[in-house]
PDB file of C-alpha atoms in Angstrom:
ATOM      1  CA  MET A   1      22.715   2.729  -4.545  1.00 77.00           C
ATOM      2  CA  PRO A   2      20.947   4.902  -7.150  1.00 89.00           C
ATOM      3  CA  VAL A   3      17.164   4.656  -7.279  1.00 93.00           C
ATOM      4  CA  LEU A   4      15.801   2.770 -10.278  1.00 91.00           C
ATOM      5  CA  PRO A   5      14.125   4.917 -12.960  1.00 92.00           C
ATOM      6  CA  GLY A   6      10.439   5.265 -12.097  1.00 91.00           C
ATOM      7  CA  ALA A   7      10.928   4.236  -8.477  1.00 95.00           C
ATOM      8  CA  GLU A   8      11.449   7.777  -7.220  1.00 96.00           C
ATOM      9  CA  PRO A   9       9.118   9.109  -4.518  1.00 97.00           C
ATOM     10  CA  TYR A  10       6.344  11.431  -5.677  1.00 97.00           C
ATOM     11  CA  ARG A  11       5.064  14.540  -3.929  1.00 97.00           C
ATOM     12  CA  HIS A  12       2.639  17.237  -4.996  1.00 97.00           C
ATOM     13  CA  GLU A  13       1.697  20.367  -3.098  1.00 96.00           C
ATOM     14  CA  GLY A  14      -2.012  20.909  -3.574  1.00 95.00           C
ATOM     15  CA  GLY A  15      -4.848  22.047  -1.362  1.00 94.00           C
ATOM     16  CA  GLU A  16      -5.803  21.488   2.257  1.00 95.00           C
ATOM     17  CA  VAL A  17      -6.869  17.865   1.681  1.00 97.00           C
ATOM     18  CA  GLY A  18      -4.024  15.366   1.552  1.00 97.00           C
ATOM     19  CA  VAL A  19      -3.576  11.716   0.701  1.00 98.00           C
ATOM     20  CA  LEU A  20      -0.703   9.415   1.600  1.00 98.00           C
ATOM     21  CA  LEU A  21      -0.157   6.504  -0.804  1.00 98.00           C
ATOM     22  CA  CYS A  22       1.828   3.419   0.289  1.00 98.00           C
ATOM     23  CA  HIS A  23       3.321   0.969  -2.231  1.00 98.00           C
ATOM     24  CA  GLY A  24       3.727  -2.753  -1.729  1.00 97.00           C
ATOM     25  CA  PHE A  25       6.379  -5.252  -0.623  1.00 97.00           C
ATOM     26  CA  THR A  26       9.359  -5.354  -3.067  1.00 96.00           C
ATOM     27  CA  GLY A  27       7.478  -2.847  -5.248  1.00 96.00           C
ATOM     28  CA  SER A  28       8.023   0.866  -5.762  1.00 96.00           C
ATOM     29  CA  PRO A  29       6.140   4.162  -6.207  1.00 97.00           C
ATOM     30  CA  GLN A  30       5.895   3.324  -9.908  1.00 97.00           C
ATOM     31  CA  SER A  31       2.964   1.037  -9.089  1.00 97.00           C
ATOM     32  CA  LEU A  32       0.974   3.969  -7.674  1.00 98.00           C
ATOM     33  CA  ARG A  33       2.298   6.922  -9.666  1.00 97.00           C
ATOM     34  CA  PRO A  34      -0.730   7.230 -12.013  1.00 98.00           C
ATOM     35  CA  TRP A  35      -3.027   7.108  -8.962  1.00 98.00           C
ATOM     36  CA  ALA A  36      -0.972   9.807  -7.257  1.00 98.00           C
ATOM     37  CA  ALA A  37      -0.961  12.001 -10.370  1.00 98.00           C
ATOM     38  CA  HIS A  38      -4.731  11.641 -10.758  1.00 97.00           C
ATOM     39  CA  HIS A  39      -5.368  12.899  -7.238  1.00 98.00           C
ATOM     40  CA  ALA A  40      -2.811  15.667  -7.640  1.00 97.00           C
ATOM     41  CA  ALA A  41      -4.556  16.817 -10.825  1.00 97.00           C
ATOM     42  CA  HIS A  42      -7.745  17.217  -8.798  1.00 96.00           C
ATOM     43  CA  GLY A  43      -6.107  19.525  -6.292  1.00 95.00           C
ATOM     44  CA  LEU A  44      -5.073  17.164  -3.519  1.00 97.00           C
ATOM     45  CA  THR A  45      -1.764  17.331  -1.712  1.00 97.00           C
ATOM     46  CA  VAL A  46      -0.156  13.949  -2.387  1.00 98.00           C
ATOM     47  CA  SER A  47       2.702  12.034  -0.796  1.00 98.00           C
ATOM     48  CA  LEU A  48       3.951   8.756  -2.286  1.00 98.00           C
ATOM     49  CA  PRO A  49       7.182   7.810  -0.482  1.00 98.00           C
ATOM     50  CA  LEU A  50       9.756   5.194  -1.470  1.00 98.00           C
ATOM     51  CA  LEU A  51       9.967   2.654   1.353  1.00 98.00           C
ATOM     52  CA  PRO A  52      13.454   1.923   2.758  1.00 97.00           C
ATOM     53  CA  GLY A  53      15.241  -0.913   0.959  1.00 97.00           C
ATOM     54  CA  HIS A  54      12.994  -0.611  -2.088  1.00 97.00           C
ATOM     55  CA  GLY A  55      13.644   0.860  -5.510  1.00 95.00           C
ATOM     56  CA  THR A  56      17.351  -0.012  -5.738  1.00 96.00           C
ATOM     57  CA  ARG A  57      18.299  -3.713  -5.551  1.00 95.00           C
ATOM     58  CA  TRP A  58      16.804  -6.551  -3.550  1.00 95.00           C
ATOM     59  CA  GLN A  59      19.996  -7.007  -1.523  1.00 95.00           C
ATOM     60  CA  ASP A  60      19.404  -3.598   0.051  1.00 95.00           C
ATOM     61  CA  MET A  61      16.047  -4.777   1.323  1.00 95.00           C
ATOM     62  CA  GLN A  62      17.715  -7.562   3.310  1.00 93.00           C
ATOM     63  CA  LEU A  63      18.985  -4.877   5.690  1.00 93.00           C
ATOM     64  CA  THR A  64      15.547  -3.404   6.420  1.00 96.00           C
ATOM     65  CA  THR A  65      12.589  -4.475   8.560  1.00 97.00           C
ATOM     66  CA  TRP A  66       8.909  -3.629   8.827  1.00 97.00           C
ATOM     67  CA  GLN A  67       9.771  -1.043  11.457  1.00 98.00           C
ATOM     68  CA  ASP A  68      11.766   0.857   8.812  1.00 98.00           C
ATOM     69  CA  TRP A  69       8.923   0.715   6.280  1.00 98.00           C
ATOM     70  CA  TYR A  70       6.307   1.784   8.795  1.00 98.00           C
ATOM     71  CA  ALA A  71       8.479   4.592  10.175  1.00 98.00           C
ATOM     72  CA  GLU A  72       8.704   6.091   6.682  1.00 98.00           C
ATOM     73  CA  VAL A  73       4.946   6.271   6.113  1.00 98.00           C
ATOM     74  CA  ASP A  74       4.372   7.405   9.691  1.00 98.00           C
ATOM     75  CA  ARG A  75       6.759  10.309   9.121  1.00 98.00           C
ATOM     76  CA  GLU A  76       5.050  11.235   5.848  1.00 98.00           C
ATOM     77  CA  LEU A  77       1.649  11.194   7.530  1.00 98.00           C
ATOM     78  CA  ARG A  78       2.865  13.571  10.222  1.00 97.00           C
ATOM     79  CA  LEU A  79       4.240  15.941   7.573  1.00 97.00           C
ATOM     80  CA  LEU A  80       0.933  15.903   5.703  1.00 97.00           C
ATOM     81  CA  ARG A  81      -0.968  16.594   8.915  1.00 96.00           C
ATOM     82  CA  GLU A  82       1.151  19.709   9.470  1.00 95.00           C
ATOM     83  CA  ARG A  83      -0.077  21.332   6.256  1.00 94.00           C
ATOM     84  CA  CYS A  84      -3.453  19.708   5.527  1.00 97.00           C
ATOM     85  CA  ARG A  85      -6.830  20.095   7.197  1.00 95.00           C
ATOM     86  CA  LEU A  86      -7.813  16.514   6.367  1.00 97.00           C
ATOM     87  CA  VAL A  87      -5.672  13.503   5.420  1.00 98.00           C
ATOM     88  CA  CYS A  88      -6.606  10.082   4.052  1.00 98.00           C
ATOM     89  CA  VAL A  89      -4.274   7.097   3.772  1.00 98.00           C
ATOM     90  CA  ALA A  90      -4.241   4.537   0.972  1.00 98.00           C
ATOM     91  CA  GLY A  91      -2.165   1.603  -0.166  1.00 98.00           C
ATOM     92  CA  LEU A  92      -1.707  -1.447  -2.363  1.00 98.00           C
ATOM     93  CA  SER A  93      -0.999  -4.901  -0.924  1.00 98.00           C
ATOM     94  CA  MET A  94       1.495  -4.424   1.945  1.00 98.00           C
ATOM     95  CA  GLY A  95       0.891  -0.720   1.445  1.00 98.00           C
ATOM     96  CA  GLY A  96      -2.709  -1.436   2.405  1.00 98.00           C
ATOM     97  CA  ALA A  97      -1.510  -3.043   5.630  1.00 98.00           C
ATOM     98  CA  LEU A  98       0.665   0.010   6.303  1.00 98.00           C
ATOM     99  CA  ALA A  99      -2.322   2.304   5.708  1.00 98.00           C
ATOM    100  CA  LEU A 100      -4.501   0.269   8.050  1.00 98.00           C
ATOM    101  CA  ARG A 101      -1.900   0.456  10.817  1.00 98.00           C
ATOM    102  CA  LEU A 102      -1.613   4.221  10.356  1.00 98.00           C
ATOM    103  CA  ALA A 103      -5.381   4.452  10.782  1.00 98.00           C
ATOM    104  CA  ALA A 104      -5.343   2.205  13.842  1.00 98.00           C
ATOM    105  CA  ARG A 105      -2.582   4.145  15.579  1.00 98.00           C
ATOM    106  CA  HIS A 106      -3.389   7.729  14.568  1.00 98.00           C
ATOM    107  CA  GLY A 107      -7.147   7.708  15.108  1.00 96.00           C
ATOM    108  CA  ASP A 108      -8.844  10.975  14.215  1.00 95.00           C
ATOM    109  CA  ALA A 109      -5.697  12.246  12.484  1.00 96.00           C
ATOM    110  CA  VAL A 110      -6.662   9.910   9.616  1.00 98.00           C
ATOM    111  CA  ALA A 111     -10.008  10.780   8.024  1.00 97.00           C
ATOM    112  CA  GLY A 112     -10.408   7.738   5.784  1.00 98.00           C
ATOM    113  CA  VAL A 113      -8.682   4.643   4.440  1.00 98.00           C
ATOM    114  CA  VAL A 114      -8.489   3.222   0.908  1.00 98.00           C
ATOM    115  CA  VAL A 115      -6.903  -0.196   0.386  1.00 98.00           C
ATOM    116  CA  VAL A 116      -6.398  -2.160  -2.823  1.00 98.00           C
ATOM    117  CA  ASN A 117      -5.836  -5.924  -2.496  1.00 98.00           C
ATOM    118  CA  PRO A 118      -4.578  -5.598   1.093  1.00 98.00           C
ATOM    119  CA  VAL A 119      -2.437  -8.438   2.404  1.00 98.00           C
ATOM    120  CA  ASN A 120      -3.278  -9.761   5.860  1.00 97.00           C
ATOM    121  CA  ARG A 121      -1.133 -12.850   6.298  1.00 92.00           C
ATOM    122  CA  MET A 122       1.350 -15.122   4.562  1.00 86.00           C
ATOM    123  CA  HIS A 123      -0.187 -18.469   3.735  1.00 84.00           C
ATOM    124  CA  GLY A 124       1.170 -21.975   3.245  1.00 79.00           C
ATOM    125  CA  PRO A 125       4.016 -24.098   4.629  1.00 78.00           C
ATOM    126  CA  ALA A 126       6.700 -21.789   3.235  1.00 76.00           C
ATOM    127  CA  ALA A 127       5.560 -19.018   5.570  1.00 78.00           C
ATOM    128  CA  TYR A 128       6.029 -21.214   8.620  1.00 78.00           C
ATOM    129  CA  ALA A 129       9.478 -22.267   7.429  1.00 80.00           C
ATOM    130  CA  LEU A 130      10.710 -18.673   7.004  1.00 79.00           C
ATOM    131  CA  PRO A 131      12.331 -18.312  10.451  1.00 78.00           C
ATOM    132  CA  VAL A 132      14.769 -21.117   9.546  1.00 80.00           C
ATOM    133  CA  VAL A 133      14.933 -21.005   5.741  1.00 82.00           C
ATOM    134  CA  ARG A 134      15.902 -17.313   5.671  1.00 84.00           C
ATOM    135  CA  HIS A 135      19.248 -18.268   7.194  1.00 86.00           C
ATOM    136  CA  LEU A 136      19.875 -20.853   4.467  1.00 86.00           C
ATOM    137  CA  VAL A 137      18.465 -19.186   1.352  1.00 87.00           C
ATOM    138  CA  ARG A 138      18.866 -15.457   0.688  1.00 86.00           C
ATOM    139  CA  SER A 139      16.045 -14.956  -1.788  1.00 91.00           C
ATOM    140  CA  VAL A 140      13.364 -16.598  -3.899  1.00 91.00           C
ATOM    141  CA  LYS A 141      11.585 -15.721  -7.139  1.00 91.00           C
ATOM    142  CA  GLY A 142       9.854 -12.336  -7.153  1.00 90.00           C
ATOM    143  CA  ILE A 143       6.139 -11.623  -6.903  1.00 90.00           C
ATOM    144  CA  THR A 144       5.902  -8.389  -8.894  1.00 91.00           C
ATOM    145  CA  ASP A 145       4.000  -7.486 -12.073  1.00 94.00           C
ATOM    146  CA  ASP A 146       0.868  -9.574 -11.523  1.00 96.00           C
ATOM    147  CA  ILE A 147      -0.969  -7.452 -14.104  1.00 97.00           C
ATOM    148  CA  ALA A 148      -3.525  -8.628 -16.673  1.00 97.00           C
ATOM    149  CA  LYS A 149      -3.034  -5.622 -18.938  1.00 96.00           C
ATOM    150  CA  PRO A 150      -0.081  -6.001 -21.355  1.00 95.00           C
ATOM    151  CA  GLY A 151       2.709  -3.471 -21.001  1.00 93.00           C
ATOM    152  CA  PRO A 152       2.738  -1.898 -17.525  1.00 93.00           C
ATOM    153  CA  THR A 153       5.391  -2.819 -14.957  1.00 92.00           C
ATOM    154  CA  GLU A 154       5.478  -1.829 -11.306  1.00 92.00           C
ATOM    155  CA  GLY A 155       9.247  -1.423 -11.062  1.00 89.00           C
ATOM    156  CA  GLY A 156       9.683  -4.056  -8.374  1.00 92.00           C
ATOM    157  CA  TYR A 157      12.372  -6.598  -7.562  1.00 94.00           C
ATOM    158  CA  ASP A 158      12.661  -9.900  -9.411  1.00 93.00           C
ATOM    159  CA  ARG A 159      13.717 -11.560  -6.126  1.00 95.00           C
ATOM    160  CA  VAL A 160      12.115 -11.661  -2.672  1.00 94.00           C
ATOM    161  CA  PRO A 161      14.732 -11.280   0.113  1.00 94.00           C
ATOM    162  CA  LEU A 162      13.771 -13.771   2.800  1.00 94.00           C
ATOM    163  CA  HIS A 163      14.949 -11.778   5.821  1.00 94.00           C
ATOM    164  CA  ALA A 164      12.568  -9.042   4.692  1.00 95.00           C
ATOM    165  CA  ALA A 165       9.806 -11.583   4.021  1.00 95.00           C
ATOM    166  CA  HIS A 166      10.172 -12.862   7.578  1.00 94.00           C
ATOM    167  CA  SER A 167       9.845  -9.315   8.859  1.00 96.00           C
ATOM    168  CA  LEU A 168       6.719  -8.834   6.714  1.00 96.00           C
ATOM    169  CA  ARG A 169       5.214 -11.961   8.278  1.00 95.00           C
ATOM    170  CA  ASN A 170       5.776 -10.494  11.738  1.00 96.00           C
ATOM    171  CA  PHE A 171       4.330  -7.145  10.658  1.00 97.00           C
ATOM    172  CA  LEU A 172       1.134  -8.700   9.352  1.00 97.00           C
ATOM    173  CA  ARG A 173       0.559 -10.345  12.707  1.00 96.00           C
ATOM    174  CA  VAL A 174       0.899  -6.959  14.385  1.00 98.00           C
ATOM    175  CA  VAL A 175      -1.509  -5.305  11.959  1.00 98.00           C
ATOM    176  CA  ASP A 176      -4.092  -8.066  12.290  1.00 97.00           C
ATOM    177  CA  GLY A 177      -4.129  -7.523  16.052  1.00 98.00           C
ATOM    178  CA  GLU A 178      -4.677  -3.792  15.570  1.00 98.00           C
ATOM    179  CA  LEU A 179      -7.461  -3.970  12.956  1.00 98.00           C
ATOM    180  CA  PRO A 180     -10.257  -3.553  15.549  1.00 98.00           C
ATOM    181  CA  GLN A 181      -8.789  -0.108  16.253  1.00 98.00           C
ATOM    182  CA  VAL A 182      -9.581   0.981  12.687  1.00 98.00           C
ATOM    183  CA  THR A 183     -12.810   3.001  12.953  1.00 98.00           C
ATOM    184  CA  GLN A 184     -12.489   5.384   9.993  1.00 98.00           C
ATOM    185  CA  PRO A 185     -14.545   5.161   6.799  1.00 98.00           C
ATOM    186  CA  LEU A 186     -13.012   2.402   4.672  1.00 98.00           C
ATOM    187  CA  LEU A 187     -12.980   1.787   0.922  1.00 98.00           C
ATOM    188  CA  LEU A 188     -11.664  -1.666   0.034  1.00 98.00           C
ATOM    189  CA  LEU A 189     -11.107  -2.592  -3.598  1.00 98.00           C
ATOM    190  CA  ARG A 190     -10.165  -6.172  -4.423  1.00 98.00           C
ATOM    191  CA  SER A 191      -9.418  -8.023  -7.643  1.00 98.00           C
ATOM    192  CA  ALA A 192     -11.557 -11.018  -8.528  1.00 97.00           C
ATOM    193  CA  ARG A 193      -8.342 -12.735  -9.690  1.00 97.00           C
ATOM    194  CA  ASP A 194      -5.272 -12.065  -7.581  1.00 97.00           C
ATOM    195  CA  HIS A 195      -2.225 -14.335  -7.879  1.00 95.00           C
ATOM    196  CA  VAL A 196      -0.327 -12.722  -4.980  1.00 95.00           C
ATOM    197  CA  VAL A 197      -2.787 -12.087  -2.138  1.00 96.00           C
ATOM    198  CA  SER A 198      -5.244 -14.741  -0.994  1.00 95.00           C
ATOM    199  CA  PRO A 199      -8.959 -13.894  -1.366  1.00 96.00           C
ATOM    200  CA  ALA A 200      -9.206 -14.663   2.351  1.00 97.00           C
ATOM    201  CA  ASP A 201      -7.136 -11.583   3.205  1.00 98.00           C
ATOM    202  CA  PRO A 202      -9.604  -8.811   2.212  1.00 97.00           C
ATOM    203  CA  VAL A 203     -12.372 -10.841   3.865  1.00 97.00           C
ATOM    204  CA  ARG A 204     -10.334 -10.980   7.066  1.00 97.00           C
ATOM    205  CA  VAL A 205      -9.707  -7.229   6.970  1.00 98.00           C
ATOM    206  CA  LEU A 206     -13.418  -6.476   6.557  1.00 98.00           C
ATOM    207  CA  SER A 207     -14.322  -8.832   9.398  1.00 97.00           C
ATOM    208  CA  ARG A 208     -11.790  -7.366  11.831  1.00 98.00           C
ATOM    209  CA  VAL A 209     -12.066  -3.578  11.425  1.00 98.00           C
ATOM    210  CA  SER A 210     -14.517  -1.591  13.559  1.00 98.00           C
ATOM    211  CA  SER A 211     -15.442   0.825  10.761  1.00 98.00           C
ATOM    212  CA  THR A 212     -19.177   1.255  10.245  1.00 96.00           C
ATOM    213  CA  ASP A 213     -18.792   3.172   6.965  1.00 97.00           C
ATOM    214  CA  VAL A 214     -17.407   0.441   4.683  1.00 98.00           C
ATOM    215  CA  THR A 215     -17.514   0.145   0.896  1.00 98.00           C
ATOM    216  CA  GLU A 216     -16.257  -2.928  -0.952  1.00 98.00           C
ATOM    217  CA  VAL A 217     -15.611  -2.852  -4.709  1.00 98.00           C
ATOM    218  CA  VAL A 218     -14.749  -5.939  -6.785  1.00 98.00           C
ATOM    219  CA  LEU A 219     -12.392  -5.330  -9.710  1.00 98.00           C
ATOM    220  CA  GLU A 220     -13.342  -7.866 -12.364  1.00 97.00           C
ATOM    221  CA  GLN A 221     -10.687  -7.113 -14.999  1.00 97.00           C
ATOM    222  CA  SER A 222      -7.489  -6.832 -12.970  1.00 98.00           C
ATOM    223  CA  TYR A 223      -4.906  -8.945 -11.178  1.00 97.00           C
ATOM    224  CA  HIS A 224      -2.963  -7.970  -8.054  1.00 98.00           C
ATOM    225  CA  VAL A 225      -1.391  -4.690  -9.206  1.00 98.00           C
ATOM    226  CA  ALA A 226      -4.809  -3.298 -10.074  1.00 98.00           C
ATOM    227  CA  THR A 227      -3.547   0.293  -9.920  1.00 98.00           C
ATOM    228  CA  LEU A 228      -1.762  -0.319 -13.248  1.00 98.00           C
ATOM    229  CA  ASP A 229      -4.343  -2.700 -14.682  1.00 98.00           C
ATOM    230  CA  HIS A 230      -7.634  -2.526 -16.588  1.00 98.00           C
ATOM    231  CA  ASP A 231      -9.531  -1.250 -13.539  1.00 98.00           C
ATOM    232  CA  ALA A 232      -7.057   1.514 -12.678  1.00 98.00           C
ATOM    233  CA  ASP A 233      -9.392   4.335 -13.722  1.00 98.00           C
ATOM    234  CA  ARG A 234     -12.136   2.911 -11.551  1.00 98.00           C
ATOM    235  CA  ILE A 235      -9.788   2.835  -8.563  1.00 98.00           C
ATOM    236  CA  PHE A 236      -8.822   6.452  -9.163  1.00 98.00           C
ATOM    237  CA  GLU A 237     -12.436   7.590  -9.549  1.00 97.00           C
ATOM    238  CA  GLU A 238     -13.833   5.569  -6.645  1.00 97.00           C
ATOM    239  CA  SER A 239     -11.106   6.740  -4.274  1.00 98.00           C
ATOM    240  CA  LEU A 240     -11.440  10.382  -5.339  1.00 97.00           C
ATOM    241  CA  ALA A 241     -15.216  10.212  -4.814  1.00 96.00           C
ATOM    242  CA  PHE A 242     -14.645   8.571  -1.421  1.00 97.00           C
ATOM    243  CA  ILE A 243     -12.260  11.319  -0.321  1.00 97.00           C
ATOM    244  CA  GLY A 244     -14.606  13.909  -1.780  1.00 94.00           C
ATOM    245  CA  ARG A 245     -17.430  12.570   0.376  1.00 95.00           C
ATOM    246  CA  LEU A 246     -15.252  13.097   3.454  1.00 95.00           C
ATOM    247  CA  ALA A 247     -14.018  16.494   2.234  1.00 90.00           C
ATOM    248  CA  PRO A 248     -16.672  18.028  -0.068  1.00 79.00           C
ATOM    249  CA  SER A 249     -14.261  20.718  -1.299  1.00 76.00           C
ATOM    250  CA  VAL A 250     -12.236  18.133  -3.249  1.00 76.00           C
ATOM    251  CA  GLY A 251     -12.429  18.655  -7.006  1.00 62.00           C
ATOM    252  CA  LYS A 252     -14.494  21.834  -6.732  1.00 59.00           C
ATOM    253  CA  GLU A 253     -11.628  24.120  -7.692  1.00 48.00           C
ATOM    254  CA  GLY A 254     -10.864  22.491 -11.033  1.00 43.00           C
ATOM    255  CA  THR A 255      -7.775  20.553 -11.972  1.00 41.00           C
ATOM    256  CA  ALA A 256      -4.218  21.646 -11.370  1.00 40.00           C
ATOM    257  CA  ALA A 257      -1.176  21.330 -13.566  1.00 36.00           C
ATOM    258  CA  VAL A 258       0.983  18.464 -12.428  1.00 38.00           C
ATOM    259  CA  GLY A 259       4.638  18.146 -13.220  1.00 34.00           C
TER     260      GLY A 259
END
């Protein structure tokens, strides 16, 4: 299937500091493209992959599992490590969970972690019914475009495929068990009003990681897809400053043209 316009992966060859950006469940790189372009313009090497099963049609996602999604970002991290002196990982929602697992499993190969509205678990009775319901119902209403700002869209699916949702539930259990292995500096940005991820999830992440260098930022003007919302510029600036603290050379060479 052809990739939807705007859902294409994004890559930029910059300097010796790299950042891997991970999009969310049923979303696409479109949700993080302005963030990626901002970091690229400041000289970073940027990778924003399209996760398997995403960016085409929701039926394609039924055939994928969390192992496929994680394998994609794991591969991209290894490629960045081959050409960059220092690499940070970042993500939105499920992408935040992917970034946290990369940090837990790769240790010193990941210099820092930035997560925006990270999901930690699926809540409510529907989550517990998934193992059975997914065999009876193929999909339910989508969860994309929770954005306060009029206009932007994240290029996600209007349906949630339940086989994939069940796999996500299993993945979040795995990640939660691995959070104590996250020791890197952590920047967590969360929206004061999020209609997709429970406010308990960022709290759980902060309570479980072993990082001693932790910064929490509350985004007062945005909903779940904060990277396209009113607080987007703050996310870009806070994350660039965070990476710059870990790699002082960031931003010192001026901006670069980005295509």
